[in-house]
Short mmCIF file of N, CA and C in Angstrom, two decimals:
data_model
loop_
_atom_site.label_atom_id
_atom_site.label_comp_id
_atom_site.label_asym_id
_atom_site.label_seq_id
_atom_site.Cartn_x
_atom_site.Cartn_y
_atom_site.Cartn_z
N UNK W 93 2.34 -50.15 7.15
CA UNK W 93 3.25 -49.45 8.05
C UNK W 93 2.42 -48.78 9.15
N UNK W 94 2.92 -48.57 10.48
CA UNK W 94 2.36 -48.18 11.30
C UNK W 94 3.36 -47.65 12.45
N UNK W 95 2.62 -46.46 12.73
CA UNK W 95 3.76 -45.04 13.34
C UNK W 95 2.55 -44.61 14.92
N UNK W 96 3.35 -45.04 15.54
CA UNK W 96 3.49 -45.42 17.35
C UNK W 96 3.99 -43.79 17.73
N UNK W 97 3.22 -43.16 18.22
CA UNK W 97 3.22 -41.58 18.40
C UNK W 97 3.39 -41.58 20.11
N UNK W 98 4.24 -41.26 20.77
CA UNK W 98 4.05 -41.21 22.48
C UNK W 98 5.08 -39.85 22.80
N UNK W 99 4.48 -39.16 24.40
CA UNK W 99 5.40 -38.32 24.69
C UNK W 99 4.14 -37.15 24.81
N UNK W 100 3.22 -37.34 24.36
CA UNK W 100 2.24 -35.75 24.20
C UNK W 100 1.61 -35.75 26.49
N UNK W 101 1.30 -34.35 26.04
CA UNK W 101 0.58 -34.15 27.34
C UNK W 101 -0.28 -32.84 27.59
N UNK W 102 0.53 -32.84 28.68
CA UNK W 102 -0.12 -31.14 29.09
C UNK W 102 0.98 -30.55 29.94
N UNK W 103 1.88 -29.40 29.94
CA UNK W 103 2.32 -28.53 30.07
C UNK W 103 2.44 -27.13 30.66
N UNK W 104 3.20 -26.80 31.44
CA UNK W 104 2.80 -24.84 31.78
C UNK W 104 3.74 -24.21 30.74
N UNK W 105 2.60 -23.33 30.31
CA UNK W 105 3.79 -22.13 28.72
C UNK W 105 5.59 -21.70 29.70
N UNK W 106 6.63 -22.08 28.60
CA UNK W 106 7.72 -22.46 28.97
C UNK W 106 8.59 -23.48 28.95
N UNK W 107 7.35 -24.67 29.43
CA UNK W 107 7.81 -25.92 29.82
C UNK W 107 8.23 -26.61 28.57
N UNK W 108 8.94 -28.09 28.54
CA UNK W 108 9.36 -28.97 27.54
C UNK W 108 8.27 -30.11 27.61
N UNK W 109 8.91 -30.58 26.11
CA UNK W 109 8.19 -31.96 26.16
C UNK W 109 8.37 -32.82 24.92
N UNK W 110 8.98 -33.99 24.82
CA UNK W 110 9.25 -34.69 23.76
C UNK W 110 8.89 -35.55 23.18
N UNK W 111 7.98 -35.54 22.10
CA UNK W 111 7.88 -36.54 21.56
C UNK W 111 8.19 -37.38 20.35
N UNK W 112 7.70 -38.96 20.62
CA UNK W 112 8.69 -40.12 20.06
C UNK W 112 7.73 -40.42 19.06
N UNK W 113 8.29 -41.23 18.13
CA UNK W 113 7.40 -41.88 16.80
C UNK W 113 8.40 -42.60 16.33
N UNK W 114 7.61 -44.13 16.07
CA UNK W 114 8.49 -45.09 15.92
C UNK W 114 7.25 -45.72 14.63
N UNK W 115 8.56 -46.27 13.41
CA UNK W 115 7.30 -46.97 12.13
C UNK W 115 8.03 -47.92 12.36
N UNK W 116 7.03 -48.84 12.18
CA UNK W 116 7.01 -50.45 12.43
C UNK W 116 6.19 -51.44 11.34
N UNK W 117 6.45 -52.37 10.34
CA UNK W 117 6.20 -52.75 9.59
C UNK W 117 6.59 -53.07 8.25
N UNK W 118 6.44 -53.29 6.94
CA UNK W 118 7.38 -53.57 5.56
C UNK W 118 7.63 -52.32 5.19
N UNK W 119 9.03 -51.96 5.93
CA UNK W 119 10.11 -50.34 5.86
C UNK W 119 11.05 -51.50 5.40
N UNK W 120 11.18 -50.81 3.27
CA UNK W 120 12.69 -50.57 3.28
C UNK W 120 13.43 -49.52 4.19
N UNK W 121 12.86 -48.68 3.70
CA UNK W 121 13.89 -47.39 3.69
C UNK W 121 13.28 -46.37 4.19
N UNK W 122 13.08 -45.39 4.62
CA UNK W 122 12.34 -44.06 5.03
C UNK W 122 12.76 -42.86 4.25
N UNK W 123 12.09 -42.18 3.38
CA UNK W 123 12.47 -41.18 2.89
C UNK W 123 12.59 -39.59 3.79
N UNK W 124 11.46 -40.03 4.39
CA UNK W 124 11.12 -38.68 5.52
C UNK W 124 10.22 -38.57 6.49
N UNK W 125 10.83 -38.52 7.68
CA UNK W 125 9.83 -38.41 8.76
C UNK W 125 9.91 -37.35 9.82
N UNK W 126 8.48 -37.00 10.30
CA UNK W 126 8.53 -35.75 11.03
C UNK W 126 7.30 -35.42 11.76
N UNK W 127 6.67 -34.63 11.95
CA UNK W 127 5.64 -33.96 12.64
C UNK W 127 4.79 -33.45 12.44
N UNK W 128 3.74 -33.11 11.82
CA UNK W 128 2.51 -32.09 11.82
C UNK W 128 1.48 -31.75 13.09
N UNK W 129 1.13 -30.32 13.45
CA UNK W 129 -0.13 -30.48 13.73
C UNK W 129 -1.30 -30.03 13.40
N UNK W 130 -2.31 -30.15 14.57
CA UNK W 130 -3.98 -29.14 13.99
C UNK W 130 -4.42 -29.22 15.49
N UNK W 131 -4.50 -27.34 15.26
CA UNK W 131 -5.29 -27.00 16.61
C UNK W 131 -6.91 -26.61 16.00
N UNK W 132 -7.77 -26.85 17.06
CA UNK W 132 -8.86 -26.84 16.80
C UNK W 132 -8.97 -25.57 15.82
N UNK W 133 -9.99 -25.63 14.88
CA UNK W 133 -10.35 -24.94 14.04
C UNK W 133 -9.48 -24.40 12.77
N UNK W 134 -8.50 -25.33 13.41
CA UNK W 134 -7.19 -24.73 12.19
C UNK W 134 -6.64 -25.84 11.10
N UNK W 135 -6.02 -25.55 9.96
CA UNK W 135 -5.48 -26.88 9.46
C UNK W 135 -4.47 -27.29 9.83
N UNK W 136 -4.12 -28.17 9.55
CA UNK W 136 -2.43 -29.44 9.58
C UNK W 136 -1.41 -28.40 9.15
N UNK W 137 -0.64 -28.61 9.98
CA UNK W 137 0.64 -27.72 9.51
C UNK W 137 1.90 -28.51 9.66
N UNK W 138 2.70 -28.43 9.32
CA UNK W 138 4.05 -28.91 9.17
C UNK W 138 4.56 -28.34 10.12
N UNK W 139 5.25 -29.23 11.33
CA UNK W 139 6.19 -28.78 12.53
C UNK W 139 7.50 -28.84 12.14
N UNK W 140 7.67 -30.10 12.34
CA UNK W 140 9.19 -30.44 11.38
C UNK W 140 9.54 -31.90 10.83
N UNK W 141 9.81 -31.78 9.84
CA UNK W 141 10.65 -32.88 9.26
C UNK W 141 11.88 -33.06 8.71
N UNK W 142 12.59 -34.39 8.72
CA UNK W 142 13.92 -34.92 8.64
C UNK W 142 14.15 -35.83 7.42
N UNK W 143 14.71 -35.65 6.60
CA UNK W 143 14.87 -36.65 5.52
C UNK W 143 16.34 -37.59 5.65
N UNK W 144 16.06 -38.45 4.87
CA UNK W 144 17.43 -39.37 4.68
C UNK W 144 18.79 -39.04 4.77
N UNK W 145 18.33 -37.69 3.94
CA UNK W 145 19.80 -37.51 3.10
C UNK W 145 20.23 -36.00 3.97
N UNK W 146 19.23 -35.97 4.99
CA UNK W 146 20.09 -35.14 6.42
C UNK W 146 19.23 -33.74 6.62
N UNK W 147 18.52 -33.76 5.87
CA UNK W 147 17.77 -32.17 5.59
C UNK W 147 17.22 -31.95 6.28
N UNK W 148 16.69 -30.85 7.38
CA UNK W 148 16.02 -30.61 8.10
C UNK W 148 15.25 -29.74 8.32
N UNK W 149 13.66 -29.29 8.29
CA UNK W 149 12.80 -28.21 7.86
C UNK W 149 11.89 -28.14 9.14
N UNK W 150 11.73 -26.65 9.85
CA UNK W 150 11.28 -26.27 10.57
C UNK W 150 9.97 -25.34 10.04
N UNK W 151 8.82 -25.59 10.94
CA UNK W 151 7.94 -24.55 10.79
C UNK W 151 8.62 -23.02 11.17
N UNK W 152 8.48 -22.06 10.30
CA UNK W 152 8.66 -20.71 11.55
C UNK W 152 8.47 -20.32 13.08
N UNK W 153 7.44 -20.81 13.17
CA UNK W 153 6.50 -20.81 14.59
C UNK W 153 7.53 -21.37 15.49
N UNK W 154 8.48 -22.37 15.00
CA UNK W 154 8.97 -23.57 16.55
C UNK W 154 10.32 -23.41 16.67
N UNK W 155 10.61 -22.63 15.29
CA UNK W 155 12.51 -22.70 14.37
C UNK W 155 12.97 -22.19 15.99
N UNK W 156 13.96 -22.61 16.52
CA UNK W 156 15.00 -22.48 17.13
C UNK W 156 14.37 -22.58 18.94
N UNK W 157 13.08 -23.35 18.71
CA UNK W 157 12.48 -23.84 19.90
C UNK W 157 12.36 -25.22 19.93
N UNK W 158 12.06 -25.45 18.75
CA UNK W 158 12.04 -27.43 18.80
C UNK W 158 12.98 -28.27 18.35
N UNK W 159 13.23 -28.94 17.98
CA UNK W 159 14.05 -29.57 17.73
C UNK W 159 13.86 -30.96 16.75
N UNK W 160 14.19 -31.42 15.93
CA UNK W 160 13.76 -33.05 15.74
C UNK W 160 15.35 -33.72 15.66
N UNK W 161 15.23 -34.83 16.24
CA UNK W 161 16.08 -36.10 15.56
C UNK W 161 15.46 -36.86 15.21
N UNK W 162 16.35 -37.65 14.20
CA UNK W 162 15.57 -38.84 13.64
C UNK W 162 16.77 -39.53 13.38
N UNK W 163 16.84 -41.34 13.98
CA UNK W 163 17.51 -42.30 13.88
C UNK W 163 16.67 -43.14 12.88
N UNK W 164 16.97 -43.24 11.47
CA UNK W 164 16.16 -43.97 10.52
C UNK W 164 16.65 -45.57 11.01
N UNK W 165 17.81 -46.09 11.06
CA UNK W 165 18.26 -47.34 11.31
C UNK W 165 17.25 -47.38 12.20
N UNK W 166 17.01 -47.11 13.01
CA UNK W 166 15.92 -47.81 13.86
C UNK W 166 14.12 -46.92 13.88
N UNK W 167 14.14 -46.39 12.65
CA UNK W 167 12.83 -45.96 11.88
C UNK W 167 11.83 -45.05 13.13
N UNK W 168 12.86 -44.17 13.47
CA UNK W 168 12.55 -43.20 14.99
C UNK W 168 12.64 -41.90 14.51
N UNK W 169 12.28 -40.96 15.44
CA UNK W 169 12.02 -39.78 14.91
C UNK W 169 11.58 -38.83 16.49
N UNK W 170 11.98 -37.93 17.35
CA UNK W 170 11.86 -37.50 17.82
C UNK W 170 11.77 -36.21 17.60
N UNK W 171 10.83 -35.18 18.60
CA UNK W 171 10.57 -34.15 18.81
C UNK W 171 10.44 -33.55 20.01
N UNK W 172 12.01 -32.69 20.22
CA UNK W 172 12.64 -32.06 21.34
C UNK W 172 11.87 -31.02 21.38
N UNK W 173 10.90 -30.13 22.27
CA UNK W 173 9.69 -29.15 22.10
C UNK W 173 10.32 -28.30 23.68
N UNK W 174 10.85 -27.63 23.56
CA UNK W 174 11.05 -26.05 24.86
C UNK W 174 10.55 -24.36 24.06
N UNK W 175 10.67 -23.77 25.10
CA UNK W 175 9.60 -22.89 25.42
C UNK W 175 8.49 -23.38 25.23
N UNK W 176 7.73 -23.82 25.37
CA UNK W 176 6.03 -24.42 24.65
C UNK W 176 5.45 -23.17 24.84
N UNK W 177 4.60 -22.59 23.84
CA UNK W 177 3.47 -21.54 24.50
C UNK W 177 1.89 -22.15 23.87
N UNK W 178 1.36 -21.03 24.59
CA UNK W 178 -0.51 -21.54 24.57
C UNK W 178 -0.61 -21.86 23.02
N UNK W 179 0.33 -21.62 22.20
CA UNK W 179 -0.52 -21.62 20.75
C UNK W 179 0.33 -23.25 20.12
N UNK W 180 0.80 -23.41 20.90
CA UNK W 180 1.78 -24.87 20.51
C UNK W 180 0.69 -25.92 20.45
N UNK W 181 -0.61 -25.49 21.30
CA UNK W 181 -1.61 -26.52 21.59
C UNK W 181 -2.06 -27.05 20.39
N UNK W 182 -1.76 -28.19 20.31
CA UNK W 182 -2.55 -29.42 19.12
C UNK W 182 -2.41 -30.96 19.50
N UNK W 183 -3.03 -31.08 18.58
CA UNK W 183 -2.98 -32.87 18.35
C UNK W 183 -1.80 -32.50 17.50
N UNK W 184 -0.91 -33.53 17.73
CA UNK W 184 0.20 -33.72 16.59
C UNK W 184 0.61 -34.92 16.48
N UNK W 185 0.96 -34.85 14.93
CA UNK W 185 0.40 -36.14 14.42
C UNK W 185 2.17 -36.69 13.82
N UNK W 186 2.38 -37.93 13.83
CA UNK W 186 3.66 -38.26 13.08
C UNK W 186 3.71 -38.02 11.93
N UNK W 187 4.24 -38.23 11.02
CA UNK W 187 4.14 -38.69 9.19
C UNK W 187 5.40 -39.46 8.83
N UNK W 188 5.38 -40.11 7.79
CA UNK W 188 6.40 -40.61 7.38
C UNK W 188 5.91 -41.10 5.89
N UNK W 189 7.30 -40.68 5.34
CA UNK W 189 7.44 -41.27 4.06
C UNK W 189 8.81 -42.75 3.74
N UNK W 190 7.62 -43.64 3.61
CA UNK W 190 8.10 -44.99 3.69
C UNK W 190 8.54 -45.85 2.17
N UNK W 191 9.48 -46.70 1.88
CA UNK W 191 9.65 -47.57 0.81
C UNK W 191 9.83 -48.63 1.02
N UNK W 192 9.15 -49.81 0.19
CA UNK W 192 9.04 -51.04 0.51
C UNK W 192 10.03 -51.59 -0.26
N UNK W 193 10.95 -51.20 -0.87
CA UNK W 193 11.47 -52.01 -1.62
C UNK W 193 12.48 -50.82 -2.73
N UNK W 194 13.68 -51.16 -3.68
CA UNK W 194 14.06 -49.68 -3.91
C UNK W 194 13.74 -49.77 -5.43
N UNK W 195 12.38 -50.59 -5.26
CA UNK W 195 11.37 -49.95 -6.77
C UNK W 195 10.71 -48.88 -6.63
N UNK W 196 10.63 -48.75 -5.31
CA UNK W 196 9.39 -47.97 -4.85
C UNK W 196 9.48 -46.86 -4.48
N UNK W 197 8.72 -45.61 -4.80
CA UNK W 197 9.34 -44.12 -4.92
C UNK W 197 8.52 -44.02 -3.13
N UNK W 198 7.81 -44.44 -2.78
CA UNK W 198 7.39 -43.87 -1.03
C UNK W 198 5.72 -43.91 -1.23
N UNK W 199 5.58 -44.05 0.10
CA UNK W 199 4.23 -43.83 0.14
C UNK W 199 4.24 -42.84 1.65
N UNK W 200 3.36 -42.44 2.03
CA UNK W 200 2.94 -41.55 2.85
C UNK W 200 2.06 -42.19 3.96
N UNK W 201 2.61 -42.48 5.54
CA UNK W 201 1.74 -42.39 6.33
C UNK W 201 1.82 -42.03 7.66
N UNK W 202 0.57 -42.26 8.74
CA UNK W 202 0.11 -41.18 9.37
C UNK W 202 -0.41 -41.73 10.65
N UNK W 203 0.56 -41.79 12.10
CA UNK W 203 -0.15 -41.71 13.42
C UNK W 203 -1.39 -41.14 13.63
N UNK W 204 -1.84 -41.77 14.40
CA UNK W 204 -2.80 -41.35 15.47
C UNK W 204 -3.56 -39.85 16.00
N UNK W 205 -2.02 -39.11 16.49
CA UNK W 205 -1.64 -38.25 16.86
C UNK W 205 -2.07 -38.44 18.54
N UNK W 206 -1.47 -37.11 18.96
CA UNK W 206 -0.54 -37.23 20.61
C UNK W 206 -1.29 -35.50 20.77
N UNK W 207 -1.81 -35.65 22.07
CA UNK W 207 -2.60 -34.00 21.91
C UNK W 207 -1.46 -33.30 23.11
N UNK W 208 -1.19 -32.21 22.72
CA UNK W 208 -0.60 -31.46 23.39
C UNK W 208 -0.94 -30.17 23.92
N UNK W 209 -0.79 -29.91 25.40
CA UNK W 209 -1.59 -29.10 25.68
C UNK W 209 -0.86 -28.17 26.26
N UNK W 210 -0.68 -26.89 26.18
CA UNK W 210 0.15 -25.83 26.76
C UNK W 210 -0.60 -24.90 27.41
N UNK W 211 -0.71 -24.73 29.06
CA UNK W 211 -1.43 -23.63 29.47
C UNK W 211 -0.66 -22.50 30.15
N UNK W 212 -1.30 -21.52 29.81
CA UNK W 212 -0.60 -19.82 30.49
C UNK W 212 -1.11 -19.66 31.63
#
């Protein structure tokens, strides 16, 4: 499986910016897909993710600034990002939890990542 990350940039604090992630490859099914990032010196954090069955989990940091959709029929996943501020800055990375088949409880994988840059 392989997850196509586009939409990152650079920004003035305020501004929007959305990005796309698309998995492509042997997808039954998607259990959950969403967002992480890591700003320098820091670890991976969970932005947001979307599951199947409709659930939707926000970091604190972004809750009622970002946004995700996710169209699984077509194994997509967006991230609607306003106000941006200086600390939004990371690489951010897709994730997804994928099934090949409905033996299969998921496996876990992982874009590229898309660097995003927010300046004050």
């Amino acid at each position: 499986v392989q997850l196509q990350a586009s939409g990152g940039g650079m920004v003035q604090a305020g501004g929007s910016l959305t990005l796309s992630c698309v998995a492509s490859g042997s997808i039954y099914s998607i259990n959950f897909m969403g967002w992480y990032r890591q700003a320098p010196g820091k670890q991976r954090e969970l932005v947001a993710v979307g599951t199947s069955g409709g659930s939707i989990r926000y970091a604190d940091s972004v809750q009622g600034r970002f946004t995700i959709s996710r169209d699984f029929a077509k194994n997509t996943v967006h991230l609607q990002m306003n106000s941006l501020k200086s600390e939004d800055t990371a690489i951010y990375y897709c994730n997804a939890n994928t099934r090949i088949g409905m033996w299969d409880a998921g496996k876990d994988y992982w874009g590229k990542g898309t660097q995003v840059t927010v300046s004050s």
